[in-house]
PDB file of C-alpha atoms in Angstrom:
ATOM      1  CA  MET A   1     -55.198  57.347 -96.309  1.00 43.00           C
ATOM      2  CA  ARG A   2     -56.727  57.850 -92.922  1.00 44.00           C
ATOM      3  CA  GLU A   3     -54.808  57.151 -89.766  1.00 45.00           C
ATOM      4  CA  ARG A   4     -55.772  53.902 -88.132  1.00 46.00           C
ATOM      5  CA  GLY A   5     -57.336  55.699 -85.170  1.00 48.00           C
ATOM      6  CA  ASN A   6     -59.844  57.380 -87.459  1.00 55.00           C
ATOM      7  CA  ILE A   7     -61.177  54.059 -88.749  1.00 58.00           C
ATOM      8  CA  TRP A   8     -63.256  53.352 -85.665  1.00 54.00           C
ATOM      9  CA  PRO A   9     -66.105  55.744 -86.574  1.00 54.00           C
ATOM     10  CA  VAL A  10     -66.438  53.919 -89.896  1.00 55.00           C
ATOM     11  CA  ILE A  11     -66.535  50.561 -88.109  1.00 56.00           C
ATOM     12  CA  CYS A  12     -69.190  51.840 -85.700  1.00 52.00           C
ATOM     13  CA  VAL A  13     -71.334  53.020 -88.620  1.00 51.00           C
ATOM     14  CA  ILE A  14     -71.038  49.618 -90.309  1.00 56.00           C
ATOM     15  CA  ALA A  15     -71.906  47.755 -87.110  1.00 54.00           C
ATOM     16  CA  VAL A  16     -74.960  49.913 -86.470  1.00 47.00           C
ATOM     17  CA  ALA A  17     -76.028  49.573 -90.091  1.00 53.00           C
ATOM     18  CA  PHE A  18     -75.838  45.805 -89.806  1.00 50.00           C
ATOM     19  CA  LEU A  19     -77.951  45.734 -86.651  1.00 47.00           C
ATOM     20  CA  VAL A  20     -80.519  48.183 -88.017  1.00 46.00           C
ATOM     21  CA  LEU A  21     -80.786  46.929 -91.604  1.00 52.00           C
ATOM     22  CA  ILE A  22     -79.752  43.316 -92.022  1.00 50.00           C
ATOM     23  CA  LEU A  23     -80.717  41.708 -88.705  1.00 46.00           C
ATOM     24  CA  PRO A  24     -84.338  42.944 -88.805  1.00 48.00           C
ATOM     25  CA  LEU A  25     -84.645  41.694 -92.398  1.00 47.00           C
ATOM     26  CA  VAL A  26     -83.547  38.229 -91.303  1.00 43.00           C
ATOM     27  CA  ILE A  27     -86.017  38.276 -88.399  1.00 41.00           C
ATOM     28  CA  ARG A  28     -88.817  39.415 -90.671  1.00 47.00           C
ATOM     29  CA  HIS A  29     -88.024  36.708 -93.192  1.00 44.00           C
ATOM     30  CA  ARG A  30     -88.119  34.022 -90.499  1.00 42.00           C
ATOM     31  CA  GLN A  31     -91.417  35.340 -89.118  1.00 43.00           C
ATOM     32  CA  ALA A  32     -92.967  35.560 -92.571  1.00 45.00           C
ATOM     33  CA  SER A  33     -91.785  32.056 -93.412  1.00 41.00           C
ATOM     34  CA  GLY A  34     -93.425  30.744 -90.254  1.00 41.00           C
ATOM     35  CA  ARG A  35     -96.739  32.405 -91.110  1.00 41.00           C
ATOM     36  CA  MET A  36     -96.700  31.350 -94.748  1.00 37.00           C
ATOM     37  CA  ALA A  37     -96.125  27.743 -93.788  1.00 36.00           C
ATOM     38  CA  THR A  38     -99.550  27.648 -92.081  1.00 34.00           C
ATOM     39  CA  VAL A  39    -101.550  28.627 -95.187  1.00 35.00           C
ATOM     40  CA  ASP A  40    -103.949  25.881 -96.281  1.00 39.00           C
ATOM     41  CA  ALA A  41    -105.770  26.605 -99.502  1.00 38.00           C
ATOM     42  CA  GLN A  42    -107.862  23.400 -99.545  1.00 41.00           C
ATOM     43  CA  VAL A  43    -111.660  23.633 -99.343  1.00 37.00           C
ATOM     44  CA  SER A  44    -114.165  20.804 -98.711  1.00 39.00           C
ATOM     45  CA  ILE A  45    -117.822  21.047 -99.703  1.00 39.00           C
ATOM     46  CA  GLY A  46    -120.091  18.528 -97.984  1.00 45.00           C
ATOM     47  CA  ASP A  47    -118.068  15.417 -98.750  1.00 47.00           C
ATOM     48  CA  ALA A  48    -115.699  13.858 -96.248  1.00 45.00           C
ATOM     49  CA  ARG A  49    -113.723  12.350 -99.095  1.00 50.00           C
ATOM     50  CA  ASN A  50    -112.650  15.863-100.074  1.00 50.00           C
ATOM     51  CA  GLU A  51    -111.136  16.613 -96.651  1.00 48.00           C
ATOM     52  CA  PRO A  52    -107.405  17.384 -96.670  1.00 50.00           C
ATOM     53  CA  VAL A  53    -105.181  14.436 -95.958  1.00 49.00           C
ATOM     54  CA  SER A  54    -103.607  14.834 -92.525  1.00 51.00           C
ATOM     55  CA  GLY A  55     -99.867  15.226 -92.588  1.00 57.00           C
ATOM     56  CA  ARG A  56     -99.829  16.686 -96.085  1.00 61.00           C
ATOM     57  CA  ASP A  57     -97.535  19.702 -96.381  1.00 61.00           C
ATOM     58  CA  PRO A  58     -99.579  22.879 -96.899  1.00 58.00           C
ATOM     59  CA  PRO A  59     -98.784  24.800-100.082  1.00 60.00           C
ATOM     60  CA  ALA A  60     -96.324  27.683 -99.659  1.00 60.00           C
ATOM     61  CA  TYR A  61     -97.488  31.148-100.593  1.00 53.00           C
ATOM     62  CA  ARG A  62     -95.592  32.808-103.431  1.00 59.00           C
ATOM     63  CA  TRP A  63     -95.538  36.576-103.794  1.00 58.00           C
ATOM     64  CA  PRO A  64     -96.577  37.826-107.255  1.00 64.00           C
ATOM     65  CA  ASN A  65     -93.741  38.763-109.576  1.00 70.00           C
ATOM     66  CA  SER A  66     -94.401  42.504-109.600  1.00 79.00           C
ATOM     67  CA  GLU A  67     -92.724  45.836-108.914  1.00 87.00           C
ATOM     68  CA  VAL A  68     -93.108  45.761-105.116  1.00 92.00           C
ATOM     69  CA  PRO A  69     -91.298  42.469-104.374  1.00 93.00           C
ATOM     70  CA  ARG A  70     -88.691  43.208-107.037  1.00 94.00           C
ATOM     71  CA  THR A  71     -87.961  46.587-105.482  1.00 95.00           C
ATOM     72  CA  ALA A  72     -87.706  44.980-102.042  1.00 94.00           C
ATOM     73  CA  GLU A  73     -85.269  42.403-103.393  1.00 96.00           C
ATOM     74  CA  ARG A  74     -83.141  45.083-105.047  1.00 97.00           C
ATOM     75  CA  LEU A  75     -83.111  47.142-101.829  1.00 96.00           C
ATOM     76  CA  ARG A  76     -81.967  44.091 -99.888  1.00 95.00           C
ATOM     77  CA  ASP A  77     -79.179  43.364-102.400  1.00 97.00           C
ATOM     78  CA  MET A  78     -78.029  46.991-102.497  1.00 97.00           C
ATOM     79  CA  THR A  79     -77.890  47.259 -98.708  1.00 96.00           C
ATOM     80  CA  ALA A  80     -76.032  43.963 -98.333  1.00 96.00           C
ATOM     81  CA  VAL A  81     -73.433  44.971-100.943  1.00 97.00           C
ATOM     82  CA  ALA A  82     -72.933  48.383 -99.319  1.00 97.00           C
ATOM     83  CA  ILE A  83     -72.330  46.879 -95.876  1.00 96.00           C
ATOM     84  CA  ALA A  84     -70.046  44.145 -97.249  1.00 97.00           C
ATOM     85  CA  ALA A  85     -68.039  46.684 -99.258  1.00 97.00           C
ATOM     86  CA  SER A  86     -67.720  49.102 -96.324  1.00 97.00           C
ATOM     87  CA  THR A  87     -66.590  46.299 -94.029  1.00 96.00           C
ATOM     88  CA  TYR A  88     -63.999  45.222 -96.605  1.00 97.00           C
ATOM     89  CA  VAL A  89     -62.701  48.804 -96.898  1.00 97.00           C
ATOM     90  CA  ALA A  90     -62.505  49.333 -93.113  1.00 96.00           C
ATOM     91  CA  GLU A  91     -60.706  46.036 -92.553  1.00 96.00           C
ATOM     92  CA  GLY A  92     -58.246  46.811 -95.331  1.00 96.00           C
ATOM     93  CA  ALA A  93     -57.507  50.251 -93.905  1.00 94.00           C
ATOM     94  CA  MET A  94     -56.859  48.816 -90.426  1.00 94.00           C
ATOM     95  CA  THR A  95     -54.396  46.265 -91.788  1.00 94.00           C
ATOM     96  CA  GLY A  96     -52.591  48.688 -94.095  1.00 94.00           C
ATOM     97  CA  ARG A  97     -54.137  47.264 -97.290  1.00 94.00           C
ATOM     98  CA  THR A  98     -56.628  49.961 -98.240  1.00 95.00           C
ATOM     99  CA  PRO A  99     -58.429  49.038-101.499  1.00 96.00           C
ATOM    100  CA  HIS A 100     -57.461  51.065-104.538  1.00 95.00           C
ATOM    101  CA  ASP A 101     -60.725  51.064-106.488  1.00 96.00           C
ATOM    102  CA  ALA A 102     -64.244  49.672-106.758  1.00 97.00           C
ATOM    103  CA  ARG A 103     -63.144  46.719-108.870  1.00 97.00           C
ATOM    104  CA  GLU A 104     -60.842  45.523-106.113  1.00 97.00           C
ATOM    105  CA  ILE A 105     -63.679  45.807-103.591  1.00 98.00           C
ATOM    106  CA  ALA A 106     -66.117  43.857-105.779  1.00 97.00           C
ATOM    107  CA  LEU A 107     -63.599  41.076-106.346  1.00 97.00           C
ATOM    108  CA  GLY A 108     -62.727  41.034-102.646  1.00 97.00           C
ATOM    109  CA  ILE A 109     -66.269  40.588-101.356  1.00 97.00           C
ATOM    110  CA  ALA A 110     -66.933  37.969-104.034  1.00 97.00           C
ATOM    111  CA  GLU A 111     -63.870  35.993-102.922  1.00 96.00           C
ATOM    112  CA  ARG A 112     -65.252  36.049 -99.388  1.00 95.00           C
ATOM    113  CA  HIS A 113     -68.580  34.711-100.677  1.00 96.00           C
ATOM    114  CA  LEU A 114     -70.402  37.831 -99.489  1.00 95.00           C
ATOM    115  CA  ILE A 115     -72.012  38.109-102.933  1.00 96.00           C
ATOM    116  CA  PRO A 116     -72.679  35.454-105.596  1.00 96.00           C
ATOM    117  CA  PRO A 117     -69.648  35.226-107.912  1.00 95.00           C
ATOM    118  CA  GLU A 118     -71.941  35.242-110.953  1.00 97.00           C
ATOM    119  CA  TRP A 119     -72.799  38.859-110.141  1.00 97.00           C
ATOM    120  CA  LEU A 120     -69.323  39.970-111.241  1.00 98.00           C
ATOM    121  CA  THR A 121     -68.994  41.620-114.667  1.00 97.00           C
ATOM    122  CA  ASN A 122     -66.170  42.909-116.840  1.00 96.00           C
ATOM    123  CA  GLN A 123     -67.003  46.474-115.819  1.00 96.00           C
ATOM    124  CA  SER A 124     -65.206  47.873-112.792  1.00 95.00           C
ATOM    125  CA  GLY A 125     -67.453  47.851-109.723  1.00 96.00           C
ATOM    126  CA  VAL A 126     -70.574  46.817-111.665  1.00 98.00           C
ATOM    127  CA  LEU A 127     -72.576  43.807-110.442  1.00 98.00           C
ATOM    128  CA  GLN A 128     -75.349  42.136-112.434  1.00 98.00           C
ATOM    129  CA  THR A 129     -78.339  40.945-110.395  1.00 97.00           C
ATOM    130  CA  ALA A 130     -81.675  39.405-111.339  1.00 93.00           C
ATOM    131  CA  HIS A 131     -83.559  42.676-111.752  1.00 95.00           C
ATOM    132  CA  GLY A 132     -80.871  45.266-112.452  1.00 97.00           C
ATOM    133  CA  THR A 133     -77.278  46.263-111.855  1.00 98.00           C
ATOM    134  CA  LEU A 134     -75.427  47.465-108.771  1.00 98.00           C
ATOM    135  CA  HIS A 135     -72.749  50.119-109.251  1.00 98.00           C
ATOM    136  CA  VAL A 136     -70.193  50.258-106.455  1.00 98.00           C
ATOM    137  CA  ARG A 137     -68.578  53.674-106.044  1.00 98.00           C
ATOM    138  CA  TYR A 138     -65.576  54.212-103.806  1.00 98.00           C
ATOM    139  CA  SER A 139     -63.764  57.265-102.450  1.00 96.00           C
ATOM    140  CA  PRO A 140     -60.343  56.189-101.081  1.00 95.00           C
ATOM    141  CA  ASN A 141     -59.711  59.645 -99.637  1.00 93.00           C
ATOM    142  CA  ASP A 142     -62.367  59.268 -96.937  1.00 94.00           C
ATOM    143  CA  LEU A 143     -63.083  55.522 -97.236  1.00 95.00           C
ATOM    144  CA  THR A 144     -66.677  56.107 -98.295  1.00 97.00           C
ATOM    145  CA  VAL A 145     -68.697  53.590-100.287  1.00 98.00           C
ATOM    146  CA  GLU A 146     -71.754  54.375-102.380  1.00 98.00           C
ATOM    147  CA  VAL A 147     -73.908  51.785-104.135  1.00 98.00           C
ATOM    148  CA  VAL A 148     -76.426  52.658-106.853  1.00 98.00           C
ATOM    149  CA  SER A 149     -79.104  50.133-107.809  1.00 98.00           C
ATOM    150  CA  VAL A 150     -80.174  50.564-111.457  1.00 98.00           C
ATOM    151  CA  PRO A 151     -83.373  48.718-112.440  1.00 97.00           C
ATOM    152  CA  SER A 152     -83.531  46.691-115.639  1.00 96.00           C
ATOM    153  CA  GLY A 153     -86.935  48.140-116.510  1.00 94.00           C
ATOM    154  CA  ARG A 154     -90.039  49.927-115.212  1.00 93.00           C
ATOM    155  CA  SER A 155     -91.410  46.754-113.623  1.00 93.00           C
ATOM    156  CA  ASP A 156     -88.292  46.520-111.431  1.00 96.00           C
ATOM    157  CA  GLY A 157     -89.070  49.721-109.523  1.00 96.00           C
ATOM    158  CA  PRO A 158     -87.179  52.983-109.005  1.00 97.00           C
ATOM    159  CA  ALA A 159     -83.444  53.515-108.913  1.00 98.00           C
ATOM    160  CA  MET A 160     -81.924  53.527-105.415  1.00 98.00           C
ATOM    161  CA  LEU A 161     -78.748  54.764-103.756  1.00 98.00           C
ATOM    162  CA  ILE A 162     -77.110  54.198-100.392  1.00 98.00           C
ATOM    163  CA  ARG A 163     -73.930  55.705 -98.916  1.00 97.00           C
ATOM    164  CA  ILE A 164     -71.811  54.414 -96.008  1.00 96.00           C
ATOM    165  CA  PRO A 165     -70.884  56.315 -93.951  1.00 93.00           C
ATOM    166  CA  ASP A 166     -73.561  58.939 -94.521  1.00 93.00           C
ATOM    167  CA  ASP A 167     -71.992  61.895 -92.744  1.00 89.00           C
ATOM    168  CA  GLU A 168     -74.700  64.317 -93.898  1.00 88.00           C
ATOM    169  CA  ASN A 169     -77.512  62.312 -92.305  1.00 88.00           C
ATOM    170  CA  THR A 170     -78.815  64.336 -89.345  1.00 80.00           C
ATOM    171  CA  ALA A 171     -81.909  62.166 -88.830  1.00 77.00           C
ATOM    172  CA  VAL A 172     -82.256  59.318 -86.356  1.00 71.00           C
ATOM    173  CA  GLY A 173     -81.728  56.047 -88.214  1.00 82.00           C
ATOM    174  CA  SER A 174     -80.224  54.951 -91.504  1.00 89.00           C
ATOM    175  CA  ARG A 175     -81.481  56.094 -94.887  1.00 94.00           C
ATOM    176  CA  TYR A 176     -81.259  55.486 -98.595  1.00 97.00           C
ATOM    177  CA  PHE A 177     -82.418  57.420-101.641  1.00 97.00           C
ATOM    178  CA  GLU A 178     -84.768  56.480-104.461  1.00 97.00           C
ATOM    179  CA  SER A 179     -85.669  58.135-107.745  1.00 97.00           C
ATOM    180  CA  MET A 180     -89.081  59.753-107.878  1.00 96.00           C
ATOM    181  CA  GLN A 181     -89.716  58.597-111.435  1.00 94.00           C
ATOM    182  CA  LEU A 182     -89.301  55.391-113.397  1.00 94.00           C
ATOM    183  CA  ASP A 183     -88.447  56.939-116.784  1.00 93.00           C
ATOM    184  CA  GLY A 184     -85.710  59.399-117.627  1.00 94.00           C
ATOM    185  CA  ILE A 185     -83.880  58.855-114.352  1.00 96.00           C
ATOM    186  CA  VAL A 186     -81.016  61.299-113.770  1.00 96.00           C
ATOM    187  CA  TYR A 187     -78.250  59.626-111.767  1.00 97.00           C
ATOM    188  CA  PRO A 188     -76.196  61.881-109.475  1.00 97.00           C
ATOM    189  CA  VAL A 189     -72.443  62.027-109.867  1.00 97.00           C
ATOM    190  CA  PRO A 190     -70.474  59.924-107.346  1.00 97.00           C
ATOM    191  CA  PHE A 191     -70.642  61.292-103.795  1.00 97.00           C
ATOM    192  CA  ALA A 192     -72.669  64.322-104.771  1.00 96.00           C
ATOM    193  CA  PRO A 193     -73.876  66.554-101.913  1.00 95.00           C
ATOM    194  CA  ILE A 194     -77.301  65.526-100.649  1.00 95.00           C
ATOM    195  CA  PRO A 195     -79.050  68.716-101.901  1.00 95.00           C
ATOM    196  CA  GLU A 196     -77.752  67.956-105.392  1.00 97.00           C
ATOM    197  CA  ILE A 197     -79.122  64.400-105.202  1.00 97.00           C
ATOM    198  CA  ILE A 198     -82.531  65.792-104.226  1.00 96.00           C
ATOM    199  CA  ARG A 199     -82.448  68.344-107.065  1.00 96.00           C
ATOM    200  CA  THR A 200     -81.869  65.622-109.655  1.00 96.00           C
ATOM    201  CA  GLY A 201     -85.202  63.999-108.774  1.00 97.00           C
ATOM    202  CA  TRP A 202     -84.456  61.748-105.807  1.00 98.00           C
ATOM    203  CA  ARG A 203     -85.931  61.576-102.313  1.00 97.00           C
ATOM    204  CA  SER A 204     -84.641  60.340 -98.987  1.00 95.00           C
ATOM    205  CA  ARG A 205     -86.199  57.229 -97.453  1.00 95.00           C
ATOM    206  CA  MET A 206     -85.601  55.994 -93.916  1.00 92.00           C
ATOM    207  CA  PHE A 207     -85.153  52.389 -92.869  1.00 86.00           C
ATOM    208  CA  LEU A 208     -87.949  52.066 -90.298  1.00 69.00           C
ATOM    209  CA  GLN A 209     -87.233  49.141 -87.984  1.00 57.00           C
ATOM    210  CA  ASN A 210     -90.840  48.790 -86.840  1.00 44.00           C
ATOM    211  CA  GLN A 211     -91.916  48.388 -90.470  1.00 44.00           C
ATOM    212  CA  ILE A 212     -89.170  45.889 -91.231  1.00 44.00           C
ATOM    213  CA  THR A 213     -89.637  43.596 -88.249  1.00 43.00           C
ATOM    214  CA  THR A 214     -93.419  43.322 -88.434  1.00 41.00           C
ATOM    215  CA  GLY A 215     -95.241  41.461 -91.140  1.00 42.00           C
ATOM    216  CA  ARG A 216     -98.151  43.918 -91.206  1.00 41.00           C
TER     217      ARG A 216
END
């Protein structure tokens, strides 16, 4: 177990991750909701009786059920679980109740309503979501959390992985990893060195704030 004084770097990483990843997603969602609410699909052709009735709520736009929105949803779920799990681990370490395994972490964040309770499964650290499973990995020696998002099928997008804290990240900003193929995915062993993750057919992707906060 780490000494309490060494927990602060972990807390700083979690706080920065929240500001960089989750807050921009919320802002983007609110902006997109505001734009979508103004869509009016009604058309009138030369007859005043066909004009839209004033005060009628415009229809809401619905994204097609395809790989792109499913992948975005899985990325959001994976990131949220990773931050919730890391926060749970850091808080436990500061209060002398460091979690023992991934199952304890999954149950803990579910009890705090940080994830839907129906995501819990009988497998330790495995969460079942709408379009795949989330596998929570935990290293109690250095209080590191890793979450792997496994798609249910090809239409759900690539596999993804995120690690908090990511001590090997020398770039500016937070990152995650995704598989470069949809079939025959090779999953890296827990907490594998980054070069090994790349060799097994994965690539690093950065969370770009300017892409997240704009609806373009």
